[in-house]
Coordinates of C-alpha atoms and ligand atoms in Angstrom, one line a residue:
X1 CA 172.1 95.2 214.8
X2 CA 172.6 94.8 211.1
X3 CA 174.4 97.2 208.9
X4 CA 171.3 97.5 207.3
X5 CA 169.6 98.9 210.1
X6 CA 172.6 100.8 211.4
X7 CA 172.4 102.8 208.1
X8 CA 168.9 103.1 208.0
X9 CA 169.0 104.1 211.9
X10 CA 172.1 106.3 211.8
X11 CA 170.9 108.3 208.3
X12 CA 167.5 109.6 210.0
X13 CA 169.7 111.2 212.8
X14 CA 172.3 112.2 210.6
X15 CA 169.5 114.2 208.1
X16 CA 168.8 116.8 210.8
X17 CA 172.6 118.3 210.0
X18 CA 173.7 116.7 206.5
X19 CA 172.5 117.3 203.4
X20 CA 174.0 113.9 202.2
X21 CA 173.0 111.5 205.4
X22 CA 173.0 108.4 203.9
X23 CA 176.0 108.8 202.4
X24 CA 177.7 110.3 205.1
X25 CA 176.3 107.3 207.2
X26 CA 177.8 104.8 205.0
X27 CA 181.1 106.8 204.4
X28 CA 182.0 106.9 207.9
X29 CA 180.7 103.2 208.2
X30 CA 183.3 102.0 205.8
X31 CA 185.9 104.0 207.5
X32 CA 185.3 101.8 210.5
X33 CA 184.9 98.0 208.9
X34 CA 188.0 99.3 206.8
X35 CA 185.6 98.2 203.1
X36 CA 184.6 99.7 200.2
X37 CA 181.0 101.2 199.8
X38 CA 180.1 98.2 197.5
X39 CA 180.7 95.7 201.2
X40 CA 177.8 97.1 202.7
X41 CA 175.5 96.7 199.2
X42 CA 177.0 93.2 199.5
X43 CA 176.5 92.4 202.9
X44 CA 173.3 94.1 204.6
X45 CA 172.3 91.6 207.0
X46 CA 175.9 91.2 208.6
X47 CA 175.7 92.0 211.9
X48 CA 177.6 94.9 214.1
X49 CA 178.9 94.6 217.4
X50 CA 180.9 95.3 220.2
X51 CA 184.1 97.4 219.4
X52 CA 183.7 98.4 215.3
X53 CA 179.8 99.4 216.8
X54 CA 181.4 101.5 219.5
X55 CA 183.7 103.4 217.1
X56 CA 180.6 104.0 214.9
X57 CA 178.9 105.4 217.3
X58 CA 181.5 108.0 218.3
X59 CA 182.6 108.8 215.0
X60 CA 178.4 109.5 214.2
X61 CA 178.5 111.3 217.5
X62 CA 180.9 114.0 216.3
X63 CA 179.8 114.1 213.1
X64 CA 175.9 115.0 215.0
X65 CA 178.5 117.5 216.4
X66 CA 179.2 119.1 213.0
X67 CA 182.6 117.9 212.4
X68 CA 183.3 117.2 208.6
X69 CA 183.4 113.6 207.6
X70 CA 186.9 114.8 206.1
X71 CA 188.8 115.2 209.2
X72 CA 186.9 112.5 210.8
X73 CA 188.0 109.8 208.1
X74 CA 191.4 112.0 208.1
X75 CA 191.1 111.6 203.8
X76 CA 189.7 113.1 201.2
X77 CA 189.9 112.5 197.4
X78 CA 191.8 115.3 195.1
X79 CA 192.4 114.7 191.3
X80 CA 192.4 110.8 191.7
X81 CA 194.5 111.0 194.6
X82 CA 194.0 109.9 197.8
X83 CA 195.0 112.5 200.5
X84 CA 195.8 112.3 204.4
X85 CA 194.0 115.3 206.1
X86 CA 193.5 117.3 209.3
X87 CA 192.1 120.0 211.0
X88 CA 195.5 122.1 210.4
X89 CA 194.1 122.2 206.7
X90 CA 191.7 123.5 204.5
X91 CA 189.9 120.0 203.0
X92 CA 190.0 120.2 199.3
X93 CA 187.4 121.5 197.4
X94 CA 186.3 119.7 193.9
X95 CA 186.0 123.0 192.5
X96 CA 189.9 123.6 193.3
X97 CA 190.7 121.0 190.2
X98 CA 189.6 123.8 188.1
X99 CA 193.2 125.5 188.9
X100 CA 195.0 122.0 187.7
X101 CA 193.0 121.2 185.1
X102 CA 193.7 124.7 183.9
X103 CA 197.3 124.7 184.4
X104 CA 198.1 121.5 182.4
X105 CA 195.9 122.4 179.6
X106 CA 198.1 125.9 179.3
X107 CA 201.5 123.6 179.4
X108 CA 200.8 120.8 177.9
X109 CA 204.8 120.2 177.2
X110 CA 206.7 118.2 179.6
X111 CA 210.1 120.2 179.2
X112 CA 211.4 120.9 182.6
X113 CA 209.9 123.7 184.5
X114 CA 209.5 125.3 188.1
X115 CA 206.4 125.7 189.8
X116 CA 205.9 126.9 193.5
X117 CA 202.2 125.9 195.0
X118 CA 202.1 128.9 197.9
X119 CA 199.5 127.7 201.0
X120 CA 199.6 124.2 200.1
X121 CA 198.0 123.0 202.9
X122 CA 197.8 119.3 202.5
X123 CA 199.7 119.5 199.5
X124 CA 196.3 118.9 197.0
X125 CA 197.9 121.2 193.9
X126 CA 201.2 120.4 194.3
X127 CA 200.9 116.9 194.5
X128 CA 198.0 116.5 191.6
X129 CA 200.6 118.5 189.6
X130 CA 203.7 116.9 190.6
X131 CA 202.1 113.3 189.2
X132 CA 200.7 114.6 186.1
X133 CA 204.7 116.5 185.3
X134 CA 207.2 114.2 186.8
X135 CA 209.7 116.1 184.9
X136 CA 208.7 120.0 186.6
X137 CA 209.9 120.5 190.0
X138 CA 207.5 121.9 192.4
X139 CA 208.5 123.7 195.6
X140 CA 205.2 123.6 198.3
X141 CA 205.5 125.9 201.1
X142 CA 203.1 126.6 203.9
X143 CA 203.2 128.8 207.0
X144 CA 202.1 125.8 209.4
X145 CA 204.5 123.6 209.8
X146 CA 201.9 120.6 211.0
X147 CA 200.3 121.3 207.1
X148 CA 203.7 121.2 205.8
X149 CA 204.6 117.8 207.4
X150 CA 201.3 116.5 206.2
X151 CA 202.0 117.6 202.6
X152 CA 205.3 115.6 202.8
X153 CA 203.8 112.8 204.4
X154 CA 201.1 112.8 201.4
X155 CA 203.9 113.2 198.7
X156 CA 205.7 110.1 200.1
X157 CA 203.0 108.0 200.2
X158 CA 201.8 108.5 196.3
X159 CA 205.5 108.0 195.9
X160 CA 205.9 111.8 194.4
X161 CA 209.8 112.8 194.3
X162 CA 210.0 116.0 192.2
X163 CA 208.2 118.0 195.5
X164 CA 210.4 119.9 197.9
X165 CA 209.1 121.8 200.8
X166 CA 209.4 125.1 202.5
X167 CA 208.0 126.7 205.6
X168 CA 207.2 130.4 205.8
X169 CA 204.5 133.1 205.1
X170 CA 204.0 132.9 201.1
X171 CA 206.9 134.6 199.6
X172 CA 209.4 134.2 202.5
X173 CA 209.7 130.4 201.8
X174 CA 211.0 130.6 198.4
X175 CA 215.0 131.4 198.1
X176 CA 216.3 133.5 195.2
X177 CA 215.8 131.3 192.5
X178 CA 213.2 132.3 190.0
X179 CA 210.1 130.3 188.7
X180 CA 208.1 129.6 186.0
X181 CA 204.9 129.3 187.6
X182 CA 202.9 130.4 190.8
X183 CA 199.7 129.0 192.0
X184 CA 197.8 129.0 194.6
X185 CA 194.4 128.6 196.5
X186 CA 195.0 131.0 199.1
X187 CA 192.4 132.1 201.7
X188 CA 189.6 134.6 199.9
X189 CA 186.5 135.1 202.5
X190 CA 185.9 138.2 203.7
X191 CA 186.1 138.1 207.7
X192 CA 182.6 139.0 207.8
X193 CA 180.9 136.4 205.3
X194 CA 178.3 134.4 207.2
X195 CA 179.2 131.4 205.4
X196 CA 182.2 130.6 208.0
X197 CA 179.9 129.9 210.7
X198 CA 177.9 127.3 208.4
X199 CA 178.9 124.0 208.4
X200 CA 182.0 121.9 207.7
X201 CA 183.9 125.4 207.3
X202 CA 183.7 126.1 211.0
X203 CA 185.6 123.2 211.6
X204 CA 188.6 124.6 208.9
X205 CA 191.5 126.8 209.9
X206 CA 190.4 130.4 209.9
X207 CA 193.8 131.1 208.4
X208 CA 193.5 129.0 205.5
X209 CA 190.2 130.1 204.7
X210 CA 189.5 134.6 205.1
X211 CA 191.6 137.1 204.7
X212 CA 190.7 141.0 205.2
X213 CA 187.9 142.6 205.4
X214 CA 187.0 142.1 201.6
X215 CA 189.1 138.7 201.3
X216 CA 191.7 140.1 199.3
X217 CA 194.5 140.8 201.1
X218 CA 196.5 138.1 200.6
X219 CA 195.8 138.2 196.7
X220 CA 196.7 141.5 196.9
X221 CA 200.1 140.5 198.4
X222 CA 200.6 137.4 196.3
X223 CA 199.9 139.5 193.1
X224 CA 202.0 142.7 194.5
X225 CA 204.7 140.0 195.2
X226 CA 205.0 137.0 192.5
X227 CA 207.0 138.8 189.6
X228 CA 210.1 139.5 191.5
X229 CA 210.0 135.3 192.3
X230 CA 209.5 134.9 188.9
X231 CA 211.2 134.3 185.1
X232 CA 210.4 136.9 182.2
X233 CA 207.0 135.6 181.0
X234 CA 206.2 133.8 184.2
X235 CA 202.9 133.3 185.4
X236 CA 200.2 134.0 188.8
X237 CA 197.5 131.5 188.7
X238 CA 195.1 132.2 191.8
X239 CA 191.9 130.8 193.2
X240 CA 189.2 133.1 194.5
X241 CA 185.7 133.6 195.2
X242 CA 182.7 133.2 192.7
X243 CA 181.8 137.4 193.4
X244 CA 185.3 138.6 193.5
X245 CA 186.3 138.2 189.6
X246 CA 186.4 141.7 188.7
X247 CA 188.5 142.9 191.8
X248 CA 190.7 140.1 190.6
X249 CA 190.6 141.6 187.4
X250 CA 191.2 144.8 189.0
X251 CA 194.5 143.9 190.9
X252 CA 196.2 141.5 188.6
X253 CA 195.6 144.8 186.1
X254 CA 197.1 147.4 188.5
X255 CA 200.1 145.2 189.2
X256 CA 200.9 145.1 185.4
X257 CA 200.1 141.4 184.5
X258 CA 199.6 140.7 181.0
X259 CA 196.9 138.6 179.0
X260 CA 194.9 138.0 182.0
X261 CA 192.4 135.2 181.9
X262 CA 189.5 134.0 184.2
X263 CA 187.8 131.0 184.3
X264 CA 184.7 129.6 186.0
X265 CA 184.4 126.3 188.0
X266 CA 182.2 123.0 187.3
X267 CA 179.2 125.0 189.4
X268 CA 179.6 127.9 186.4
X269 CA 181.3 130.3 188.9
X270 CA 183.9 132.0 188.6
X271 CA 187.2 130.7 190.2
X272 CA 190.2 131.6 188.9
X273 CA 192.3 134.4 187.4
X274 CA 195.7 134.2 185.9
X275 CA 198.3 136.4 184.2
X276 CA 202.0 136.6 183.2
X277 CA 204.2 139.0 183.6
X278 CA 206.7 140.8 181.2
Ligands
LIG301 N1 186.0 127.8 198.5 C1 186.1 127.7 199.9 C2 184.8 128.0 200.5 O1 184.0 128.8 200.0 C3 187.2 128.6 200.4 C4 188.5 128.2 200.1 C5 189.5 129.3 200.3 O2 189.4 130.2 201.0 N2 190.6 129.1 199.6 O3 184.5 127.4 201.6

């Protein structure tokens, strides 16, 4: 068979449970011959066989399954960077940039400061931080230690030294030191939202992705928690979902943070809420 007709063939199946088939199809394709998207442009009457073919074929298999084509690739893209990741993790969201983007737009300087990215998962903020402020240092911490390994693993290979790590459940991994800065993209879905039994998200860590019967609980706790972890004027930048902004608005308010902003993402929802304490 020819790549050609593999695509062609593999896309029509792959339509019944993608909204992107062809480029699913091609995606996972590359993944296999190990070549950029342009190779199979280049090259559509090369022909496919024997063990690359086989791999395809399993790899299309799960993916008929429902698996993302993140964990079946084991990458995904975040801010420019290429990142390892795995079913222990959340896959990175586009609209999670917003929270970057954001962040060095509001500290544009490069004097020295501290930064701890709570729930890293496989390390996206952190990491798109850490190579954009070489001079900050950055403390990840996560609850799972398999996510926490693959954080490191990603920091090494984009050659990222100003990153430590920490395991434990959100404020428990940082010591007594005090920061400048805490972010993080923390699980927001209520337990009952029928959107985690759609899709890739089934696939995701439960953990990582609802929290509480409204979603909030761990915002509660992060915003409840983050001023005694951090320096006079200090800020709480957290991601959340597109209906919860004035509950956001609500809790950063009733635990005393000060000019409180929120943003929306590149779909126009809202996504983000920050504040700074005293
Ligand atoms: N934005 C993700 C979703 O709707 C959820 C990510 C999160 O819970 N932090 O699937």
């Amino acid at each position: 068979m020819t790549l050609a007709e593999l695509l062609q063939q593999s896309s029509q199946q792959l339509a019944a449970i993608s909204d992107s088939p062809r480029l699913d199809a091609e995606v996972l394709l590359c993944h296999v011959l190990q070549k950029e998207r342009s190779h199979l442009r280049a090259w559509p009457e090369k022909i496919i066989t024997g063990e690359p073919l086989a791999r395809f074929q399993t790899l299309l298999e799960q993916r008929l399954s429902g698996q993302p084509i993140a964990y079946l690739c084991g990458r995904r893209e975040f801010w420019s960077l290429d990142l390892a990741v795995n079913p222990h993790t959340l896959i990175p969201r586009p609209e999670t940039e917003l929270l970057v983007e954001t962040l060095l737009e509001l500290y544009p300087q490069h004097t020295p400061l501290k930064l701890a990215d709570l729930g890293t998962g496989s390390g996206a903020i952190a990491l798109a931080i850490a190579s954009e402020r070489p001079g900050w240092s950055i403390i990840a911490t996560d609850i799972d230690k398999t996510s926490l390994q693959l954080a490191e693993q990603n920091a090494r290979r984009h050659q990222l030294k100003n990153i430590t790590f920490a395991q434990g459940s959100w404020f428990q991994a940082l010591g007594h030191e005090k920061l400048d800065i805490i972010i993080s993209n923390p699980p927001y879905i209520a337990e009952s939202d029928p959107h985690l039994q759609l899709g890739d998200v089934r696939f995701e860590p439960r953990r990582a992705l609802s929290s509480g019967a409204d979603g909030l609980d761990d915002i509660r706790l992060l915003a409840a928690g983050a001023a005694s972890h951090l320096k006079p004027g200090g800020m709480l930048m957290v991601e959340h979902g597109y209906n919860q902004k004035t509950q956001l608005n609500d809790i950063f308010t009733k635990n005393h943070y000060k000019k409180i902003q929120q943003r929306r993402d590149i779909l126009k929802q809202p996504r983000l809420t920050y504040g700074y304490i005293d």
